[in-house]
Amino acid sequence: MNAGSENLTPPISEPASALAKTIRIGDYRPRLRIGEYGTVASVGDGIAWVTGLPSAAMDDVLMFEDGSWAVVFALTRRRIGAVLLHQTESLTAGTSARLAGRTLDVPVGEALIGRVIDPIGNPLDGGRPLESRSRRPLDSPSPPIVARDFVQHPLYTGTRLVDTLVPIGKGQRQLIIGDEGTGRSSLAIDAVLNQKGRDVRCVYVLIGQKRSAVVGTIDLLRTYGALAYTTVVVGEAGALPGLKYLAPFAGCAIAESWMALGHDTLVVYDDLSTHAQTYRELSLLLRRPPGREAYPGDVFHLHARLLERATVLNPANGGGSMTALPIVETRLGEIEAYIPTNLISITDGQIYLDPDLFAAGFKPAIDVTRSVSRIGGKAQHPRIKEEAGRMKLDYLQFLELEIFTRFGARLESGMEARIGRGRLLREILRQERLQPLPPEFQLAWMTAYNEGLLDAVPPAAIQNALNVLNTSVRSGSPALEASRGDWLKWLRQNLPAPGGDGT
């Protein structure tokens, strides 16, 4: 505790009495000014132990004498554990610390569109400082049940397999799960690129990634025009652990502010496995008791609190939505690991990317047998849902039937025809990255496939035929609400003949 007194103000002359009355200098009285100060006991590995500050509470911001600052992360009888968010070289034991009188928040609003920032709002793109008067707490309660609405509008990712067989709705939390190098980030980036012109604001959160990967992602978004409606929050690998820990909460707060204003938003957390590891690291350094796989017991609550903020609000509360695409890593396909199973139970479905499919050249390597969207079907457009119908079931049956062909067994003609159509469908579902497709094209190829208009096209030539069809759709096609008869008429006029037009 430090205490001090101030000298009396000199007497005010008569001509200045009006001014003194205005600024109330005459009301000043000498008094003790009491401030609460602490002292840094030790610093290391991105955390600081502080003695003193008896009124400190969790998530309070601490300011240090040297200019560093931190957030309270652990409270013990004798010391405070703080996670550093900015550290100077002169921060050492014995440095004075005080409470800033606030909790963590981040700037929000229109000024963030197109910017690259760190989790505490500092620009990383070389641009001017953010000029936003609005700020929002990083950690806030999720919207109450009475403020929420049903998921009822589709969010198109542009990925052929996802938009038809594993659909996502606005306000949904859909997990992207798979081994490293199976295309998880590519799937999320395609979803962001596909929001161009759809009035969906995006937030892409990069957690613990190398600077080269961060720069590559930002360059992709800029090249394809996605930065015009996207904010990128970066907690790179070389940053303090506290910044990596706060990154998803900062991205969520930014998207949440737009949702509260009635906008549709999409937020990508890339990835929450690294986030969980950072949280484990900080917790062990702060001597929290370890649990399963050395993770603290509240890691489930941490991610649940984050993802529960994604929802769709009812019209009385603005009608905005926040769709969350958290990404999590598996090792050697072990989907039953602690963090993946936690996130599977929190989210509304998962898209599983299989390393064997990826190695076999099937991209995106989505395993339909392990992928599910529990509520996305309710948001799917009725015409697309009508054509998708039994397609997923037929595809799963084909995968089972195909096993028999490995043993050279003779099959009846009807079964051979079903296997042939299944192989054709598998070729149709292949898609290169950075090529998102419009929903009208999804309806076009599904209608053509279900009607048998593509049966005569050899599987090796189906991609060329689909490219021609996509060009025709972009040039002009019936609306999604058009009848099936109108679509069939249009398809018969625009589908390339087998063997022609490059097929």
Coordinates of C-alpha atoms in Angstrom, one line a residue:
M1 CA 0.0 0.0 0.0
N2 CA 1.3 3.5 -0.8
A3 CA -0.3 6.6 0.7
G4 CA 0.4 10.3 0.0
S5 CA -1.1 13.8 0.3
E6 CA -1.2 16.7 -2.1
N7 CA -0.5 20.4 -1.5
L8 CA -3.3 22.9 -1.2
T9 CA -4.2 24.7 -4.4
P10 CA -2.9 28.3 -4.4
P11 CA -5.6 31.0 -3.7
I12 CA -7.6 31.9 -6.8
S13 CA -7.7 35.6 -7.8
E14 CA -11.0 37.4 -8.1
P15 CA -11.1 37.6 -12.0
A16 CA -10.6 33.8 -12.1
S17 CA -13.4 33.0 -9.6
A18 CA -15.9 32.2 -12.4
L19 CA -13.4 29.8 -14.0
A20 CA -12.7 28.2 -10.6
K21 CA -16.4 27.7 -10.0
T22 CA -16.8 26.1 -13.5
I23 CA -14.0 23.6 -13.0
R24 CA -14.7 23.2 -9.3
I25 CA -11.1 23.9 -8.2
G26 CA -12.4 25.6 -5.2
D27 CA -14.0 22.3 -4.0
Y28 CA -10.7 20.5 -3.8
R29 CA -9.8 19.3 -0.4
P30 CA -6.5 17.6 0.6
R31 CA -7.0 13.9 1.1
L32 CA -5.1 10.6 1.2
R33 CA -4.8 8.9 -2.1
I34 CA -4.6 5.2 -1.5
G35 CA -3.6 2.8 -4.3
E36 CA -3.2 -1.0 -4.2
Y37 CA 0.2 -2.1 -5.5
G38 CA 1.8 -5.5 -5.8
T39 CA 5.3 -6.8 -6.6
V40 CA 6.4 -9.3 -9.2
A41 CA 7.8 -12.4 -7.4
S42 CA 9.0 -14.3 -10.5
V43 CA 8.6 -14.2 -14.3
G44 CA 9.1 -17.0 -16.9
D45 CA 7.4 -19.0 -19.7
G46 CA 4.8 -16.3 -20.4
I47 CA 3.5 -16.1 -16.8
A48 CA 4.2 -13.9 -13.8
W49 CA 3.7 -14.5 -10.1
V50 CA 2.7 -11.4 -8.2
T51 CA 2.4 -10.8 -4.4
G52 CA 0.0 -8.3 -2.9
L53 CA -3.1 -7.0 -4.7
P54 CA -5.6 -8.6 -2.3
S55 CA -8.6 -7.3 -4.2
A56 CA -7.6 -8.8 -7.5
A57 CA -10.2 -11.0 -9.2
M58 CA -10.0 -13.5 -12.1
D59 CA -9.7 -11.9 -15.5
D60 CA -8.6 -8.6 -14.1
V61 CA -5.9 -6.8 -16.1
L62 CA -2.6 -6.0 -14.4
M63 CA -0.3 -3.2 -15.4
F64 CA 3.4 -3.4 -14.6
E65 CA 5.7 -0.5 -13.9
D66 CA 7.9 -1.3 -17.0
G67 CA 4.9 -1.2 -19.4
S68 CA 4.1 -4.9 -19.5
W69 CA 0.6 -6.1 -18.8
A70 CA -1.1 -9.3 -18.0
V71 CA -4.4 -10.9 -17.0
V72 CA -5.1 -12.6 -13.7
F73 CA -5.4 -16.4 -14.4
A74 CA -4.9 -18.0 -10.9
L75 CA -5.5 -17.0 -7.3
T76 CA -3.8 -18.6 -4.3
R77 CA -3.5 -17.6 -0.7
R78 CA -0.2 -15.8 -1.1
R79 CA 0.3 -15.0 -4.8
I80 CA -1.5 -14.2 -8.0
G81 CA -0.7 -16.1 -11.2
A82 CA -1.0 -13.8 -14.2
V83 CA -0.7 -14.6 -17.9
L84 CA 1.4 -12.1 -19.8
L85 CA -0.1 -10.4 -22.8
H86 CA 2.7 -7.8 -23.4
Q87 CA 6.2 -8.3 -22.0
T88 CA 9.2 -5.9 -22.1
E89 CA 12.8 -7.0 -21.6
S90 CA 12.9 -5.1 -18.3
L91 CA 10.2 -7.1 -16.6
T92 CA 11.9 -8.8 -13.7
A93 CA 11.2 -9.8 -10.1
G94 CA 10.6 -6.8 -8.0
T95 CA 8.7 -4.8 -10.6
S96 CA 5.7 -3.0 -9.2
A97 CA 2.2 -4.0 -10.4
R98 CA -1.2 -2.5 -10.1
L99 CA -4.8 -3.3 -11.1
A100 CA -5.9 -1.6 -14.3
G101 CA -9.5 -1.5 -13.1
R102 CA -10.9 -3.4 -16.1
T103 CA -11.3 -6.8 -17.6
L104 CA -10.1 -7.9 -21.1
D105 CA -12.0 -6.5 -24.1
V106 CA -11.3 -6.1 -27.8
P107 CA -12.3 -3.4 -30.3
V108 CA -15.3 -4.3 -32.5
G109 CA -17.2 -2.8 -35.4
E110 CA -16.9 -1.8 -39.0
A111 CA -13.2 -0.7 -38.6
L112 CA -12.1 -4.4 -38.2
I113 CA -13.4 -5.6 -41.6
G114 CA -10.4 -6.4 -43.8
R115 CA -7.9 -6.1 -40.9
V116 CA -5.4 -8.5 -39.4
I117 CA -5.1 -8.1 -35.6
D118 CA -3.7 -9.9 -32.6
P119 CA -6.1 -11.0 -29.8
I120 CA -5.9 -7.8 -27.9
G121 CA -6.7 -5.6 -30.9
N122 CA -3.2 -4.5 -32.1
P123 CA -3.0 -4.3 -35.9
L124 CA -0.5 -6.8 -37.5
D125 CA -1.1 -5.8 -41.2
G126 CA 1.0 -2.6 -41.1
G127 CA -2.1 -0.5 -41.3
R128 CA -3.1 2.4 -39.1
P129 CA -4.3 1.8 -35.5
L130 CA -7.8 0.7 -35.2
E131 CA -10.3 3.6 -34.8
S132 CA -13.2 1.9 -33.1
R133 CA -15.0 3.4 -30.1
S134 CA -16.9 0.2 -29.5
R135 CA -15.3 -2.6 -27.4
R136 CA -16.6 -5.9 -26.3
P137 CA -15.5 -8.3 -23.5
L138 CA -13.6 -11.3 -24.7
D139 CA -15.5 -13.6 -22.4
S140 CA -19.2 -13.0 -22.1
P141 CA -22.3 -15.2 -21.5
S142 CA -23.8 -17.0 -24.4
P143 CA -27.3 -15.7 -25.5
P144 CA -30.1 -17.1 -23.4
I145 CA -32.5 -19.6 -24.8
V146 CA -35.3 -17.1 -25.1
A147 CA -33.2 -15.0 -27.4
R148 CA -32.4 -17.9 -29.8
D149 CA -34.2 -19.1 -32.8
F150 CA -34.2 -22.4 -34.8
V151 CA -31.5 -23.0 -37.4
Q152 CA -33.5 -22.6 -40.6
H153 CA -31.3 -21.0 -43.3
P154 CA -28.4 -22.8 -45.1
L155 CA -24.9 -21.6 -45.0
Y156 CA -23.3 -22.7 -48.3
T157 CA -19.6 -23.8 -48.1
G158 CA -19.1 -24.2 -51.8
T159 CA -17.9 -27.8 -51.2
R160 CA -20.0 -30.3 -53.3
L161 CA -20.0 -33.0 -50.7
V162 CA -20.8 -30.8 -47.7
D163 CA -23.6 -28.8 -49.2
T164 CA -25.4 -31.9 -50.4
L165 CA -24.7 -34.7 -47.9
V166 CA -23.5 -32.9 -44.8
P167 CA -25.3 -29.5 -45.0
I168 CA -24.6 -26.7 -42.5
G169 CA -27.1 -24.1 -41.4
K170 CA -26.5 -20.5 -40.2
G171 CA -26.0 -20.6 -36.4
Q172 CA -24.7 -24.2 -36.4
R173 CA -21.5 -25.4 -34.8
Q174 CA -19.9 -27.9 -37.2
L175 CA -16.6 -29.5 -36.3
I176 CA -13.9 -30.2 -38.9
I177 CA -11.8 -33.1 -37.7
G178 CA -8.9 -35.0 -39.2
D179 CA -5.2 -35.7 -39.1
E180 CA -2.7 -33.0 -40.0
G181 CA -2.3 -32.6 -43.8
T182 CA -5.7 -33.9 -44.7
G183 CA -7.1 -30.5 -45.9
R184 CA -9.0 -29.3 -42.8
S185 CA -7.9 -25.7 -43.2
S186 CA -8.5 -25.8 -47.0
L187 CA -12.1 -26.8 -46.3
A188 CA -12.6 -23.9 -44.0
I189 CA -10.9 -21.4 -46.3
D190 CA -13.2 -22.6 -49.2
A191 CA -16.2 -21.9 -46.9
V192 CA -14.9 -18.3 -46.3
L193 CA -14.3 -17.7 -50.0
N194 CA -17.8 -18.9 -50.8
Q195 CA -19.4 -16.2 -48.7
K196 CA -18.4 -13.5 -51.2
G197 CA -21.6 -11.7 -52.2
R198 CA -23.7 -13.5 -49.7
D199 CA -23.7 -10.8 -47.0
V200 CA -21.9 -13.0 -44.4
R201 CA -19.1 -11.5 -42.4
C202 CA -16.3 -13.8 -41.6
V203 CA -13.7 -14.1 -38.8
Y204 CA -10.7 -16.4 -39.3
V205 CA -8.8 -17.2 -36.1
L206 CA -5.3 -18.6 -36.5
I207 CA -4.0 -20.3 -33.3
G208 CA -0.4 -21.3 -32.8
Q209 CA 0.5 -21.5 -36.5
K210 CA 3.9 -20.7 -38.0
R211 CA 4.3 -17.3 -39.5
S212 CA 4.7 -18.8 -43.0
A213 CA 1.3 -20.5 -42.7
V214 CA -0.3 -17.3 -41.4
V215 CA 1.0 -15.3 -44.3
G216 CA -0.1 -18.0 -46.7
T217 CA -3.6 -17.9 -45.4
I218 CA -3.9 -14.1 -45.5
D219 CA -2.5 -14.0 -49.0
L220 CA -5.1 -16.5 -50.2
L221 CA -7.9 -14.5 -48.6
R222 CA -6.6 -11.3 -50.2
T223 CA -6.0 -12.9 -53.6
Y224 CA -9.6 -14.2 -53.8
G225 CA -11.2 -11.0 -52.5
A226 CA -12.3 -12.5 -49.2
L227 CA -10.5 -9.9 -47.0
A228 CA -13.1 -7.4 -48.1
Y229 CA -15.6 -9.1 -45.6
T230 CA -13.2 -10.9 -43.3
T231 CA -11.2 -10.2 -40.1
V232 CA -8.2 -12.3 -39.3
V233 CA -7.2 -12.8 -35.7
V234 CA -3.7 -14.2 -35.2
G235 CA -2.0 -15.8 -32.2
E236 CA 1.0 -17.1 -34.0
A237 CA 3.4 -19.8 -32.8
G238 CA 6.0 -17.3 -31.6
A239 CA 3.5 -15.2 -29.7
L240 CA 3.1 -15.3 -25.9
P241 CA 1.0 -18.3 -24.7
G242 CA -1.5 -15.9 -23.4
L243 CA -2.2 -14.4 -26.8
K244 CA -2.7 -17.9 -28.3
Y245 CA -5.1 -18.8 -25.5
L246 CA -7.1 -15.6 -26.0
A247 CA -7.3 -15.8 -29.8
P248 CA -10.6 -17.7 -30.2
F249 CA -12.3 -15.6 -27.6
A250 CA -11.3 -12.4 -29.4
G251 CA -12.5 -13.8 -32.7
C252 CA -15.8 -14.9 -31.1
A253 CA -16.3 -11.4 -29.6
I254 CA -15.8 -9.7 -32.9
A255 CA -18.3 -12.0 -34.7
E256 CA -20.7 -11.7 -31.8
S257 CA -20.8 -8.0 -32.0
W258 CA -21.9 -8.2 -35.7
M259 CA -24.5 -10.9 -34.8
A260 CA -26.0 -8.6 -32.2
L261 CA -26.4 -6.0 -35.0
G262 CA -28.4 -8.5 -37.1
H263 CA -25.6 -9.7 -39.4
D264 CA -24.9 -13.3 -40.4
T265 CA -21.4 -14.2 -39.4
L266 CA -19.0 -17.2 -39.9
V267 CA -16.1 -17.7 -37.5
V268 CA -13.4 -20.4 -38.1
Y269 CA -11.2 -21.5 -35.2
D270 CA -8.0 -23.0 -36.7
D271 CA -7.4 -24.9 -34.6
L272 CA -8.7 -25.8 -31.1
S273 CA -6.2 -28.7 -30.6
T274 CA -3.4 -26.1 -30.4
H275 CA -5.6 -24.0 -28.2
A276 CA -6.2 -26.8 -25.8
Q277 CA -2.4 -27.6 -25.6
T278 CA -1.7 -23.9 -24.9
Y279 CA -4.3 -23.9 -22.1
R280 CA -2.7 -27.1 -20.7
E281 CA 0.7 -25.5 -20.8
L282 CA -0.5 -22.4 -18.9
S283 CA -2.4 -24.4 -16.4
L284 CA 0.5 -26.7 -15.6
L285 CA 2.8 -23.7 -15.2
L286 CA 0.3 -22.2 -12.8
R287 CA 0.2 -25.5 -10.9
R288 CA -3.4 -26.4 -11.6
P289 CA -4.0 -30.1 -11.0
P290 CA -3.7 -32.1 -14.2
G291 CA -6.4 -34.5 -15.4
R292 CA -6.8 -36.8 -18.4
E293 CA -3.9 -36.5 -20.8
A294 CA -2.6 -33.8 -18.4
Y295 CA -5.3 -31.4 -19.5
P296 CA -7.0 -29.5 -16.6
G297 CA -10.5 -30.6 -15.7
D298 CA -12.2 -27.5 -17.0
V299 CA -10.9 -27.7 -20.6
F300 CA -14.3 -29.1 -21.7
H301 CA -16.1 -26.1 -20.0
L302 CA -13.6 -23.8 -21.7
H303 CA -14.5 -24.9 -25.2
A304 CA -18.2 -25.3 -24.4
R305 CA -18.4 -21.7 -23.2
L306 CA -16.8 -20.6 -26.4
L307 CA -18.9 -22.6 -28.8
E308 CA -22.2 -22.0 -27.0
R309 CA -22.0 -18.4 -28.1
A310 CA -22.6 -19.5 -31.7
T311 CA -26.3 -19.4 -32.5
V312 CA -29.0 -17.7 -34.4
L313 CA -31.0 -15.0 -32.7
N314 CA -34.7 -14.5 -33.0
P315 CA -36.1 -11.4 -34.8
A316 CA -36.8 -9.7 -31.5
N317 CA -33.1 -9.8 -30.8
G318 CA -31.9 -8.7 -34.2
G319 CA -32.1 -12.0 -36.1
G320 CA -28.3 -12.2 -36.6
S321 CA -26.4 -15.5 -36.6
M322 CA -23.0 -16.8 -35.8
T323 CA -21.9 -20.1 -37.5
A324 CA -18.8 -21.7 -35.9
L325 CA -16.4 -24.0 -37.8
P326 CA -14.0 -25.2 -35.1
I327 CA -11.1 -27.3 -36.4
V328 CA -9.5 -30.1 -34.3
E329 CA -6.6 -32.4 -35.1
T330 CA -6.5 -36.2 -34.7
R331 CA -3.4 -38.3 -34.6
L332 CA -3.3 -41.4 -36.7
G333 CA -7.1 -41.2 -37.1
E334 CA -7.7 -41.6 -33.4
I335 CA -11.1 -39.9 -33.2
E336 CA -11.6 -41.1 -29.7
A337 CA -8.9 -38.9 -28.1
Y338 CA -9.8 -36.6 -25.3
I339 CA -10.1 -33.2 -27.0
P340 CA -11.8 -34.5 -30.2
T341 CA -14.4 -36.4 -28.3
N342 CA -15.0 -33.3 -26.1
L343 CA -15.6 -31.2 -29.2
I344 CA -17.8 -33.8 -30.9
S345 CA -20.1 -33.8 -27.9
I346 CA -20.3 -30.0 -27.9
T347 CA -20.9 -29.3 -31.6
D348 CA -23.9 -30.1 -33.8
G349 CA -22.0 -32.5 -36.1
Q350 CA -18.6 -33.2 -37.6
I351 CA -16.9 -33.4 -41.0
Y352 CA -14.3 -36.1 -40.7
L353 CA -11.3 -36.1 -43.1
D354 CA -9.8 -39.5 -43.5
P355 CA -6.0 -39.8 -44.2
D356 CA -6.5 -43.0 -46.2
L357 CA -8.9 -41.2 -48.6
F358 CA -6.5 -38.3 -48.9
A359 CA -3.6 -40.7 -49.7
A360 CA -5.8 -42.4 -52.3
G361 CA -6.3 -39.0 -54.1
F362 CA -10.0 -38.5 -53.1
K363 CA -10.2 -34.8 -52.2
P364 CA -11.8 -33.4 -50.2
A365 CA -11.1 -36.5 -48.1
I366 CA -14.4 -36.5 -46.3
D367 CA -15.4 -39.8 -44.8
V368 CA -19.2 -39.9 -45.3
T369 CA -19.6 -42.8 -42.9
R370 CA -18.2 -40.8 -40.0
S371 CA -19.5 -37.3 -41.0
V372 CA -22.9 -36.1 -39.8
S373 CA -24.8 -32.8 -39.5
R374 CA -27.5 -33.2 -36.8
I375 CA -29.4 -30.0 -37.6
G376 CA -28.2 -28.8 -41.0
G377 CA -30.8 -30.8 -42.9
K378 CA -33.5 -28.6 -41.4
A379 CA -31.9 -25.6 -42.9
Q380 CA -31.2 -27.2 -46.3
H381 CA -33.1 -25.7 -49.3
P382 CA -36.2 -27.9 -50.0
R383 CA -35.2 -28.5 -53.6
I384 CA -31.6 -29.5 -52.7
K385 CA -32.9 -31.7 -49.9
E386 CA -35.4 -33.3 -52.2
E387 CA -32.6 -34.3 -54.7
A388 CA -30.2 -35.3 -51.9
G389 CA -32.9 -37.6 -50.6
R390 CA -31.5 -41.1 -50.5
M391 CA -28.2 -40.2 -52.1
K392 CA -26.2 -40.5 -48.9
L393 CA -27.8 -43.9 -48.1
D394 CA -27.2 -45.1 -51.6
Y395 CA -23.6 -44.0 -51.4
L396 CA -23.1 -45.8 -48.1
Q397 CA -24.6 -48.9 -49.6
F398 CA -22.3 -48.6 -52.6
L399 CA -19.2 -48.5 -50.3
E400 CA -20.4 -51.7 -48.6
L401 CA -21.1 -53.4 -52.0
E402 CA -17.7 -52.4 -53.4
I403 CA -16.0 -54.5 -50.8
F404 CA -17.2 -57.6 -52.6
T405 CA -15.5 -56.6 -55.8
R406 CA -12.1 -56.8 -54.1
F407 CA -12.5 -60.6 -53.8
G408 CA -13.3 -61.1 -57.5
A409 CA -16.8 -62.3 -56.8
R410 CA -19.3 -62.4 -59.7
L411 CA -22.1 -60.0 -59.3
E412 CA -25.6 -59.9 -60.8
S413 CA -26.3 -57.3 -63.4
G414 CA -28.4 -55.1 -61.1
M415 CA -25.7 -55.0 -58.4
E416 CA -23.0 -54.2 -61.0
A417 CA -25.2 -51.3 -62.2
R418 CA -25.5 -50.0 -58.7
I419 CA -21.7 -50.2 -58.2
G420 CA -21.2 -48.4 -61.5
R421 CA -23.4 -45.6 -60.4
G422 CA -21.7 -45.4 -57.0
R423 CA -18.3 -45.1 -58.6
L424 CA -19.7 -42.4 -60.8
L425 CA -21.0 -40.5 -57.8
R426 CA -17.6 -40.9 -56.0
E427 CA -16.0 -39.2 -59.0
I428 CA -18.6 -36.4 -59.0
L429 CA -17.9 -35.7 -55.3
R430 CA -14.2 -35.0 -56.0
Q431 CA -13.4 -31.3 -55.9
E432 CA -10.2 -29.3 -56.1
R433 CA -9.5 -26.7 -53.3
L434 CA -10.1 -23.0 -53.8
Q435 CA -13.0 -23.8 -56.2
P436 CA -16.2 -23.2 -54.3
L437 CA -19.4 -23.9 -56.2
P438 CA -22.8 -22.2 -56.2
P439 CA -25.9 -24.0 -54.8
E440 CA -27.5 -23.8 -58.2
F441 CA -24.8 -26.0 -59.6
Q442 CA -25.3 -28.5 -56.7
L443 CA -28.9 -28.8 -57.6
A444 CA -28.1 -29.2 -61.3
W445 CA -25.7 -32.1 -61.0
M446 CA -27.8 -33.9 -58.4
T447 CA -30.9 -33.6 -60.6
A448 CA -28.9 -34.9 -63.6
Y449 CA -27.4 -37.8 -61.6
N450 CA -30.7 -38.8 -60.1
E451 CA -32.4 -38.7 -63.5
G452 CA -29.6 -40.8 -65.0
L453 CA -28.5 -38.1 -67.4
L454 CA -24.8 -38.7 -66.4
D455 CA -24.8 -42.5 -66.6
A456 CA -23.4 -42.6 -70.1
V457 CA -20.4 -40.4 -69.1
P458 CA -17.3 -42.4 -68.2
P459 CA -16.0 -41.7 -64.7
A460 CA -12.7 -40.5 -66.1
A461 CA -14.5 -37.8 -68.1
I462 CA -17.1 -36.8 -65.5
Q463 CA -15.1 -33.8 -64.2
N464 CA -14.9 -32.2 -67.6
A465 CA -18.6 -32.7 -68.1
L466 CA -19.2 -31.0 -64.7
N467 CA -17.0 -28.1 -65.6
V468 CA -19.1 -27.5 -68.7
L469 CA -22.2 -27.7 -66.6
N470 CA -20.8 -25.3 -64.0
T471 CA -20.1 -22.8 -66.8
S472 CA -23.6 -23.1 -68.1
V473 CA -25.1 -22.6 -64.6
R474 CA -23.0 -19.4 -64.1
S475 CA -24.2 -18.1 -67.5
G476 CA -27.8 -18.5 -66.5
S477 CA -30.0 -21.3 -65.0
P478 CA -33.4 -21.7 -63.3
A479 CA -33.7 -20.5 -59.7
L480 CA -33.5 -23.0 -56.8
E481 CA -37.2 -22.6 -56.4
A482 CA -38.0 -23.7 -60.0
S483 CA -39.8 -27.0 -60.5
R484 CA -38.0 -30.2 -61.3
G485 CA -39.5 -30.2 -64.7
D486 CA -37.9 -26.8 -65.4
W487 CA -34.5 -28.0 -64.3
L488 CA -34.8 -31.2 -66.4
K489 CA -35.7 -29.2 -69.5
W490 CA -32.7 -26.9 -68.9
L491 CA -30.3 -29.8 -68.2
R492 CA -31.2 -31.6 -71.4
Q493 CA -30.4 -28.4 -73.3
N494 CA -27.1 -27.7 -71.5
L495 CA -25.6 -31.0 -70.6
P496 CA -22.7 -31.9 -72.9
A497 CA -23.2 -35.0 -75.0
P498 CA -21.0 -38.0 -73.9
G499 CA -17.7 -37.9 -75.9
G500 CA -18.1 -34.2 -76.9
D501 CA -17.2 -30.8 -75.4
G502 CA -14.0 -32.2 -73.9
T503 CA -15.7 -35.1 -72.3

